[in-house]
PDB file of C-alpha atoms in Angstrom:
ATOM      1  CA  PRO G   1     -13.996  21.996  -2.466  1.00 35.00           C
ATOM      2  CA  GLY G   2     -16.132  25.107  -2.266  1.00 32.00           C
ATOM      3  CA  PHE G   3     -19.433  25.476  -0.487  1.00 32.00           C
ATOM      4  CA  GLU G   4     -21.438  25.443  -3.728  1.00 38.00           C
ATOM      5  CA  SER G   5     -20.024  22.070  -4.788  1.00 37.00           C
ATOM      6  CA  MET G   6     -20.813  20.647  -1.343  1.00 37.00           C
ATOM      7  CA  GLU G   7     -24.409  21.840  -1.597  1.00 40.00           C
ATOM      8  CA  SER G   8     -24.891  20.299  -5.038  1.00 44.00           C
ATOM      9  CA  GLU G   9     -23.447  16.978  -3.899  1.00 40.00           C
ATOM     10  CA  LEU G  10     -25.672  16.918  -0.822  1.00 41.00           C
ATOM     11  CA  ASP G  11     -28.714  17.835  -2.932  1.00 42.00           C
ATOM     12  CA  ALA G  12     -28.012  14.918  -5.234  1.00 42.00           C
ATOM     13  CA  LEU G  13     -27.620  12.438  -2.376  1.00 40.00           C
ATOM     14  CA  SER G  14     -30.355  13.612  -0.023  1.00 43.00           C
ATOM     15  CA  PRO G  15     -32.439  16.745  -0.683  1.00 41.00           C
ATOM     16  CA  SER G  16     -33.428  17.351   2.936  1.00 41.00           C
ATOM     17  CA  LEU G  17     -29.889  16.906   4.235  1.00 43.00           C
ATOM     18  CA  SER G  18     -28.896  20.065   2.349  1.00 40.00           C
ATOM     19  CA  LEU G  19     -31.118  22.042   4.769  1.00 41.00           C
ATOM     20  CA  CYS G  20     -28.444  21.525   7.401  1.00 47.00           C
ATOM     21  CA  PHE G  21     -25.944  23.421   5.313  1.00 40.00           C
ATOM     22  CA  SER G  22     -28.053  26.342   4.080  1.00 39.00           C
ATOM     23  CA  LYS G  23     -25.705  29.097   2.998  1.00 38.00           C
ATOM     24  CA  PRO G  24     -26.384  32.592   4.381  1.00 36.00           C
ATOM     25  CA  ARG G  25     -26.521  35.437   1.864  1.00 33.00           C
ATOM     26  CA  ASP G  26     -23.270  37.166   0.964  1.00 39.00           C
ATOM     27  CA  THR G  27     -21.171  34.438   2.572  1.00 38.00           C
ATOM     28  CA  ALA G  28     -17.820  34.041   0.860  1.00 40.00           C
ATOM     29  CA  ASP G  29     -16.722  30.702  -0.564  1.00 42.00           C
ATOM     30  CA  SER G  30     -15.334  28.450   2.173  1.00 40.00           C
ATOM     31  CA  SER G  31     -12.099  28.006   0.233  1.00 40.00           C
ATOM     32  CA  SER G  32     -11.212  31.610   1.039  1.00 39.00           C
ATOM     33  CA  LYS G  33     -11.587  31.037   4.772  1.00 38.00           C
ATOM     34  CA  PRO G  34      -8.606  30.303   7.052  1.00 40.00           C
ATOM     35  CA  ARG G  35      -7.633  26.684   7.548  1.00 43.00           C
ATOM     36  CA  LEU G  36      -8.725  24.864  10.686  1.00 40.00           C
ATOM     37  CA  PRO G  37      -6.270  25.032  13.586  1.00 43.00           C
ATOM     38  CA  SER G  38      -4.305  21.939  14.530  1.00 47.00           C
ATOM     39  CA  HIS G  39      -6.909  20.733  17.043  1.00 48.00           C
ATOM     40  CA  PRO G  40     -10.416  20.604  15.470  1.00 46.00           C
ATOM     41  CA  PHE G  41     -12.159  21.413  18.754  1.00 47.00           C
ATOM     42  CA  ASN G  42     -10.464  24.820  18.577  1.00 49.00           C
ATOM     43  CA  ALA G  43     -12.565  25.589  15.501  1.00 47.00           C
ATOM     44  CA  ILE G  44     -15.396  26.382  17.894  1.00 46.00           C
ATOM     45  CA  ALA G  45     -13.797  29.805  18.260  1.00 47.00           C
ATOM     46  CA  ILE G  46     -13.753  30.434  14.498  1.00 52.00           C
ATOM     47  CA  ARG G  47     -16.886  31.859  12.891  1.00 62.00           C
ATOM     48  CA  ARG G  48     -17.032  30.002   9.602  1.00 69.00           C
ATOM     49  CA  ILE G  49     -19.622  27.991   7.731  1.00 71.00           C
ATOM     50  CA  PRO G  50     -18.676  24.287   7.853  1.00 73.00           C
ATOM     51  CA  ASN G  51     -18.070  22.441   4.613  1.00 75.00           C
ATOM     52  CA  LYS G  52     -18.509  18.702   4.164  1.00 70.00           C
ATOM     53  CA  TRP G  53     -14.917  18.014   5.223  1.00 76.00           C
ATOM     54  CA  ASP G  54     -15.356  19.983   8.440  1.00 78.00           C
ATOM     55  CA  ILE G  55     -18.315  17.759   9.330  1.00 76.00           C
ATOM     56  CA  TYR G  56     -16.512  14.600   8.225  1.00 73.00           C
ATOM     57  CA  ASP G  57     -13.361  15.436  10.223  1.00 80.00           C
ATOM     58  CA  PHE G  58     -15.347  16.506  13.272  1.00 81.00           C
ATOM     59  CA  LEU G  59     -17.309  13.251  13.237  1.00 77.00           C
ATOM     60  CA  GLU G  60     -14.027  11.328  13.181  1.00 79.00           C
ATOM     61  CA  LEU G  61     -12.717  13.363  16.098  1.00 81.00           C
ATOM     62  CA  VAL G  62     -15.836  12.811  18.217  1.00 81.00           C
ATOM     63  CA  ILE G  63     -15.825   9.090  17.376  1.00 81.00           C
ATOM     64  CA  ARG G  64     -12.273   8.829  18.699  1.00 81.00           C
ATOM     65  CA  CYS G  65     -13.136  10.899  21.760  1.00 79.00           C
ATOM     66  CA  LEU G  66     -16.156   8.759  22.612  1.00 79.00           C
ATOM     67  CA  GLU G  67     -14.485   5.512  21.507  1.00 82.00           C
ATOM     68  CA  VAL G  68     -17.599   4.434  19.605  1.00 84.00           C
ATOM     69  CA  ASP G  69     -18.077   2.264  16.527  1.00 86.00           C
ATOM     70  CA  ALA G  70     -18.009   3.989  13.149  1.00 82.00           C
ATOM     71  CA  GLU G  71     -21.626   2.928  12.526  1.00 89.00           C
ATOM     72  CA  VAL G  72     -22.647   5.539  15.085  1.00 90.00           C
ATOM     73  CA  SER G  73     -21.621   8.243  12.598  1.00 87.00           C
ATOM     74  CA  VAL G  74     -24.195   6.946  10.103  1.00 91.00           C
ATOM     75  CA  VAL G  75     -26.991   7.169  12.671  1.00 94.00           C
ATOM     76  CA  THR G  76     -25.688  10.608  13.678  1.00 92.00           C
ATOM     77  CA  LEU G  77     -26.149  11.981  10.155  1.00 90.00           C
ATOM     78  CA  VAL G  78     -29.658  10.489   9.944  1.00 95.00           C
ATOM     79  CA  TYR G  79     -30.554  12.387  13.124  1.00 96.00           C
ATOM     80  CA  LEU G  80     -28.951  15.627  11.909  1.00 93.00           C
ATOM     81  CA  GLU G  81     -30.925  15.433   8.679  1.00 92.00           C
ATOM     82  CA  ARG G  82     -34.134  14.856  10.627  1.00 95.00           C
ATOM     83  CA  PHE G  83     -33.445  17.707  13.045  1.00 95.00           C
ATOM     84  CA  CYS G  84     -32.727  20.222  10.291  1.00 92.00           C
ATOM     85  CA  GLY G  85     -35.735  19.122   8.266  1.00 93.00           C
ATOM     86  CA  MET G  86     -38.191  19.240  11.165  1.00 94.00           C
ATOM     87  CA  SER G  87     -36.888  22.289  13.046  1.00 92.00           C
ATOM     88  CA  GLY G  88     -35.888  24.456  10.085  1.00 90.00           C
ATOM     89  CA  VAL G  89     -32.596  25.204  11.857  1.00 89.00           C
ATOM     90  CA  SER G  90     -29.540  25.273   9.591  1.00 85.00           C
ATOM     91  CA  PHE G  91     -25.910  24.787  10.513  1.00 84.00           C
ATOM     92  CA  THR G  92     -24.217  28.055  11.483  1.00 84.00           C
ATOM     93  CA  PRO G  93     -20.716  28.915  12.700  1.00 81.00           C
ATOM     94  CA  ASP G  94     -22.160  28.953  16.228  1.00 83.00           C
ATOM     95  CA  ASN G  95     -24.228  25.784  16.361  1.00 88.00           C
ATOM     96  CA  TRP G  96     -22.842  23.073  14.114  1.00 87.00           C
ATOM     97  CA  GLN G  97     -20.526  21.463  16.673  1.00 87.00           C
ATOM     98  CA  ARG G  98     -23.240  21.433  19.349  1.00 90.00           C
ATOM     99  CA  LEU G  99     -25.714  19.862  16.946  1.00 92.00           C
ATOM    100  CA  THR G 100     -23.196  17.271  15.773  1.00 90.00           C
ATOM    101  CA  ILE G 101     -22.198  16.289  19.302  1.00 90.00           C
ATOM    102  CA  THR G 102     -25.836  16.095  20.445  1.00 94.00           C
ATOM    103  CA  ALA G 103     -26.831  13.909  17.495  1.00 94.00           C
ATOM    104  CA  MET G 104     -23.865  11.614  18.101  1.00 92.00           C
ATOM    105  CA  MET G 105     -24.651  11.302  21.816  1.00 93.00           C
ATOM    106  CA  LEU G 106     -28.178  10.192  20.929  1.00 96.00           C
ATOM    107  CA  ALA G 107     -26.887   7.873  18.211  1.00 95.00           C
ATOM    108  CA  SER G 108     -24.469   6.193  20.617  1.00 94.00           C
ATOM    109  CA  LYS G 109     -27.262   5.684  23.165  1.00 95.00           C
ATOM    110  CA  VAL G 110     -29.326   4.013  20.449  1.00 95.00           C
ATOM    111  CA  TRP G 111     -26.462   1.879  19.121  1.00 94.00           C
ATOM    112  CA  TYR G 112     -25.216   0.468  22.422  1.00 92.00           C
ATOM    113  CA  ASP G 113     -27.059  -1.491  25.088  1.00 88.00           C
ATOM    114  CA  GLU G 114     -24.675   0.049  27.625  1.00 87.00           C
ATOM    115  CA  SER G 115     -23.893   3.591  26.520  1.00 86.00           C
ATOM    116  CA  TYR G 116     -22.334   6.613  28.161  1.00 88.00           C
ATOM    117  CA  GLU G 117     -24.767   8.783  30.067  1.00 92.00           C
ATOM    118  CA  ASN G 118     -24.797  12.575  29.876  1.00 93.00           C
ATOM    119  CA  LEU G 119     -22.522  12.885  32.889  1.00 92.00           C
ATOM    120  CA  ASP G 120     -19.943  10.762  31.060  1.00 90.00           C
ATOM    121  CA  PHE G 121     -20.304  12.830  27.890  1.00 89.00           C
ATOM    122  CA  ALA G 122     -19.710  16.041  29.862  1.00 89.00           C
ATOM    123  CA  ALA G 123     -16.519  14.588  31.300  1.00 88.00           C
ATOM    124  CA  LYS G 124     -15.348  13.277  27.922  1.00 83.00           C
ATOM    125  CA  PHE G 125     -15.801  16.495  25.953  1.00 77.00           C
ATOM    126  CA  ASN G 126     -14.944  19.050  28.612  1.00 77.00           C
ATOM    127  CA  LEU G 127     -16.603  21.595  26.318  1.00 80.00           C
ATOM    128  CA  TYR G 128     -20.074  21.845  27.813  1.00 88.00           C
ATOM    129  CA  SER G 129     -21.475  21.499  31.302  1.00 92.00           C
ATOM    130  CA  LEU G 130     -23.808  18.662  32.258  1.00 93.00           C
ATOM    131  CA  ASN G 131     -26.689  21.136  32.362  1.00 93.00           C
ATOM    132  CA  GLU G 132     -25.897  22.311  28.826  1.00 93.00           C
ATOM    133  CA  ILE G 133     -25.705  18.762  27.511  1.00 93.00           C
ATOM    134  CA  ASN G 134     -29.024  17.891  29.142  1.00 93.00           C
ATOM    135  CA  THR G 135     -30.566  20.965  27.511  1.00 93.00           C
ATOM    136  CA  PHE G 136     -29.114  20.116  24.086  1.00 94.00           C
ATOM    137  CA  GLU G 137     -30.514  16.591  24.307  1.00 95.00           C
ATOM    138  CA  ARG G 138     -33.958  17.628  25.536  1.00 94.00           C
ATOM    139  CA  ILE G 139     -34.506  20.301  22.881  1.00 94.00           C
ATOM    140  CA  PHE G 140     -33.066  18.156  20.066  1.00 96.00           C
ATOM    141  CA  LEU G 141     -35.466  15.344  20.992  1.00 96.00           C
ATOM    142  CA  LYS G 142     -38.468  17.660  21.167  1.00 93.00           C
ATOM    143  CA  CYS G 143     -37.594  19.148  17.771  1.00 94.00           C
ATOM    144  CA  VAL G 144     -37.671  15.691  16.152  1.00 96.00           C
ATOM    145  CA  SER G 145     -40.789  14.689  18.117  1.00 95.00           C
ATOM    146  CA  TYR G 146     -38.737  11.991  19.851  1.00 96.00           C
ATOM    147  CA  ASP G 147     -38.415  10.130  16.544  1.00 96.00           C
ATOM    148  CA  MET G 148     -35.305   7.957  16.941  1.00 97.00           C
ATOM    149  CA  SER G 149     -36.212   5.564  14.144  1.00 96.00           C
ATOM    150  CA  VAL G 150     -33.621   4.635  11.530  1.00 95.00           C
ATOM    151  CA  LYS G 151     -35.083   2.606   8.690  1.00 93.00           C
ATOM    152  CA  ALA G 152     -32.873   0.293   6.663  1.00 92.00           C
ATOM    153  CA  VAL G 153     -33.197   2.505   3.575  1.00 92.00           C
ATOM    154  CA  GLN G 154     -32.251   5.618   5.569  1.00 93.00           C
ATOM    155  CA  TYR G 155     -29.179   3.905   6.966  1.00 93.00           C
ATOM    156  CA  ALA G 156     -28.177   2.663   3.512  1.00 91.00           C
ATOM    157  CA  GLN G 157     -28.523   6.083   1.872  1.00 90.00           C
ATOM    158  CA  THR G 158     -26.483   7.771   4.594  1.00 89.00           C
ATOM    159  CA  TYR G 159     -23.913   4.980   4.598  1.00 88.00           C
ATOM    160  CA  PHE G 160     -23.283   5.406   0.869  1.00 85.00           C
ATOM    161  CA  PHE G 161     -23.012   9.175   1.346  1.00 82.00           C
ATOM    162  CA  LEU G 162     -20.251   8.629   3.913  1.00 79.00           C
ATOM    163  CA  ARG G 163     -18.588   6.062   1.675  1.00 79.00           C
ATOM    164  CA  THR G 164     -18.561   8.655  -1.121  1.00 79.00           C
ATOM    165  CA  LEU G 165     -16.671  11.030   1.157  1.00 70.00           C
ATOM    166  CA  GLY G 166     -14.432   8.245   2.427  1.00 63.00           C
ATOM    167  CA  ALA G 167     -13.422   7.318  -1.117  1.00 61.00           C
ATOM    168  CA  LYS G 168     -11.873  10.793  -1.430  1.00 60.00           C
ATOM    169  CA  ASP G 169     -10.011  10.448   1.859  1.00 57.00           C
ATOM    170  CA  PRO G 170      -6.420   9.171   1.807  1.00 52.00           C
ATOM    171  CA  GLY G 171      -7.371   6.557   4.405  1.00 58.00           C
ATOM    172  CA  GLU G 172      -9.255   3.395   3.496  1.00 60.00           C
ATOM    173  CA  PHE G 173     -13.010   3.377   4.144  1.00 63.00           C
ATOM    174  CA  THR G 174     -13.511   0.104   6.009  1.00 70.00           C
ATOM    175  CA  LEU G 175     -17.028   0.492   7.425  1.00 75.00           C
ATOM    176  CA  PRO G 176     -19.165  -2.390   6.101  1.00 79.00           C
ATOM    177  CA  PRO G 177     -22.851  -1.940   5.206  1.00 83.00           C
ATOM    178  CA  LEU G 178     -25.452  -3.070   7.730  1.00 88.00           C
ATOM    179  CA  ASP G 179     -26.761  -6.593   7.231  1.00 90.00           C
ATOM    180  CA  ASP G 180     -30.394  -7.644   7.778  1.00 91.00           C
ATOM    181  CA  ALA G 181     -29.809  -8.810  11.341  1.00 93.00           C
ATOM    182  CA  GLY G 182     -28.032  -5.557  12.182  1.00 91.00           C
ATOM    183  CA  ALA G 183     -30.808  -3.485  10.632  1.00 92.00           C
ATOM    184  CA  LEU G 184     -33.444  -5.346  12.669  1.00 94.00           C
ATOM    185  CA  ARG G 185     -31.475  -4.897  15.883  1.00 94.00           C
ATOM    186  CA  LEU G 186     -31.039  -1.193  15.153  1.00 94.00           C
ATOM    187  CA  GLN G 187     -34.774  -0.704  14.623  1.00 94.00           C
ATOM    188  CA  GLU G 188     -35.508  -2.474  17.924  1.00 95.00           C
ATOM    189  CA  ARG G 189     -32.978  -0.310  19.753  1.00 95.00           C
ATOM    190  CA  CYS G 190     -34.402   2.848  18.165  1.00 96.00           C
ATOM    191  CA  LEU G 191     -37.889   2.032  19.373  1.00 95.00           C
ATOM    192  CA  ALA G 192     -36.704   1.206  22.893  1.00 95.00           C
ATOM    193  CA  LYS G 193     -34.747   4.466  23.246  1.00 95.00           C
ATOM    194  CA  GLN G 194     -37.575   6.481  21.705  1.00 95.00           C
ATOM    195  CA  ILE G 195     -39.938   5.231  24.416  1.00 95.00           C
ATOM    196  CA  GLU G 196     -37.323   5.900  27.108  1.00 94.00           C
ATOM    197  CA  PHE G 197     -36.602   9.458  25.932  1.00 94.00           C
ATOM    198  CA  LYS G 198     -40.268  10.311  25.584  1.00 93.00           C
ATOM    199  CA  LYS G 199     -40.982   9.161  29.144  1.00 92.00           C
ATOM    200  CA  ARG G 200     -38.020  11.166  30.420  1.00 90.00           C
ATOM    201  CA  TYR G 201     -38.802  14.507  28.791  1.00 90.00           C
ATOM    202  CA  THR G 202     -42.521  14.636  28.016  1.00 85.00           C
ATOM    203  CA  GLY G 203     -44.277  17.054  30.344  1.00 75.00           C
ATOM    204  CA  ASP G 204     -41.112  18.373  31.993  1.00 69.00           C
ATOM    205  CA  ASP G 205     -42.429  21.948  31.538  1.00 64.00           C
ATOM    206  CA  LYS G 206     -38.926  23.227  30.800  1.00 69.00           C
ATOM    207  CA  ASP G 207     -38.119  25.928  28.256  1.00 60.00           C
ATOM    208  CA  PHE G 208     -38.506  24.681  24.683  1.00 58.00           C
ATOM    209  CA  SER G 209     -36.501  27.243  22.748  1.00 60.00           C
ATOM    210  CA  VAL G 210     -34.347  25.791  19.991  1.00 63.00           C
ATOM    211  CA  THR G 211     -32.661  29.156  19.459  1.00 58.00           C
ATOM    212  CA  THR G 212     -31.574  29.216  23.100  1.00 57.00           C
ATOM    213  CA  ALA G 213     -29.813  25.854  22.865  1.00 63.00           C
ATOM    214  CA  PHE G 214     -28.599  25.891  19.267  1.00 64.00           C
TER     215      PHE G 214
END
């Protein structure tokens, strides 16, 4: 599918999520771009605007790399939507993998009582240094005002968006929706991590330049 069809589908599902995929002027349709290389991480070297399948495939790859539950991908997209809406930063050929990985790191910390720490993430990805990952996390959090909340309706909307994509995938989409108990637990975890992150980074007096990190 072309970039225009992706934008219209995103607009229909979540208006603010389309901010993440703002198309630069005079950018050719993504269907005319070269195919991704065999290993998706190698796409970092290719300057191309991501389409919805790039994001979907990259999320799957990072999930396998981190060995996390598929529900983490839902929380990841909620955080990406929030970041793009609050910061005004759109996905570009240079930043979309960094943003996706950062959002998923935060989502995994929220989802699990015992999550990887940044040192573990640096070792897992072998793409960015520990200092870079710390910077990505700090600036991402400041851009969303440390808001880690995921309301039940937000999770449901994003879940059904992913299910729409999964229905077009040859594989079976097996991720179940979140039940009431799961939604309550998620909200409690979000609040706990929000307090933790705010204590960690508030007043650190470090550079707060989103363009430097992303």
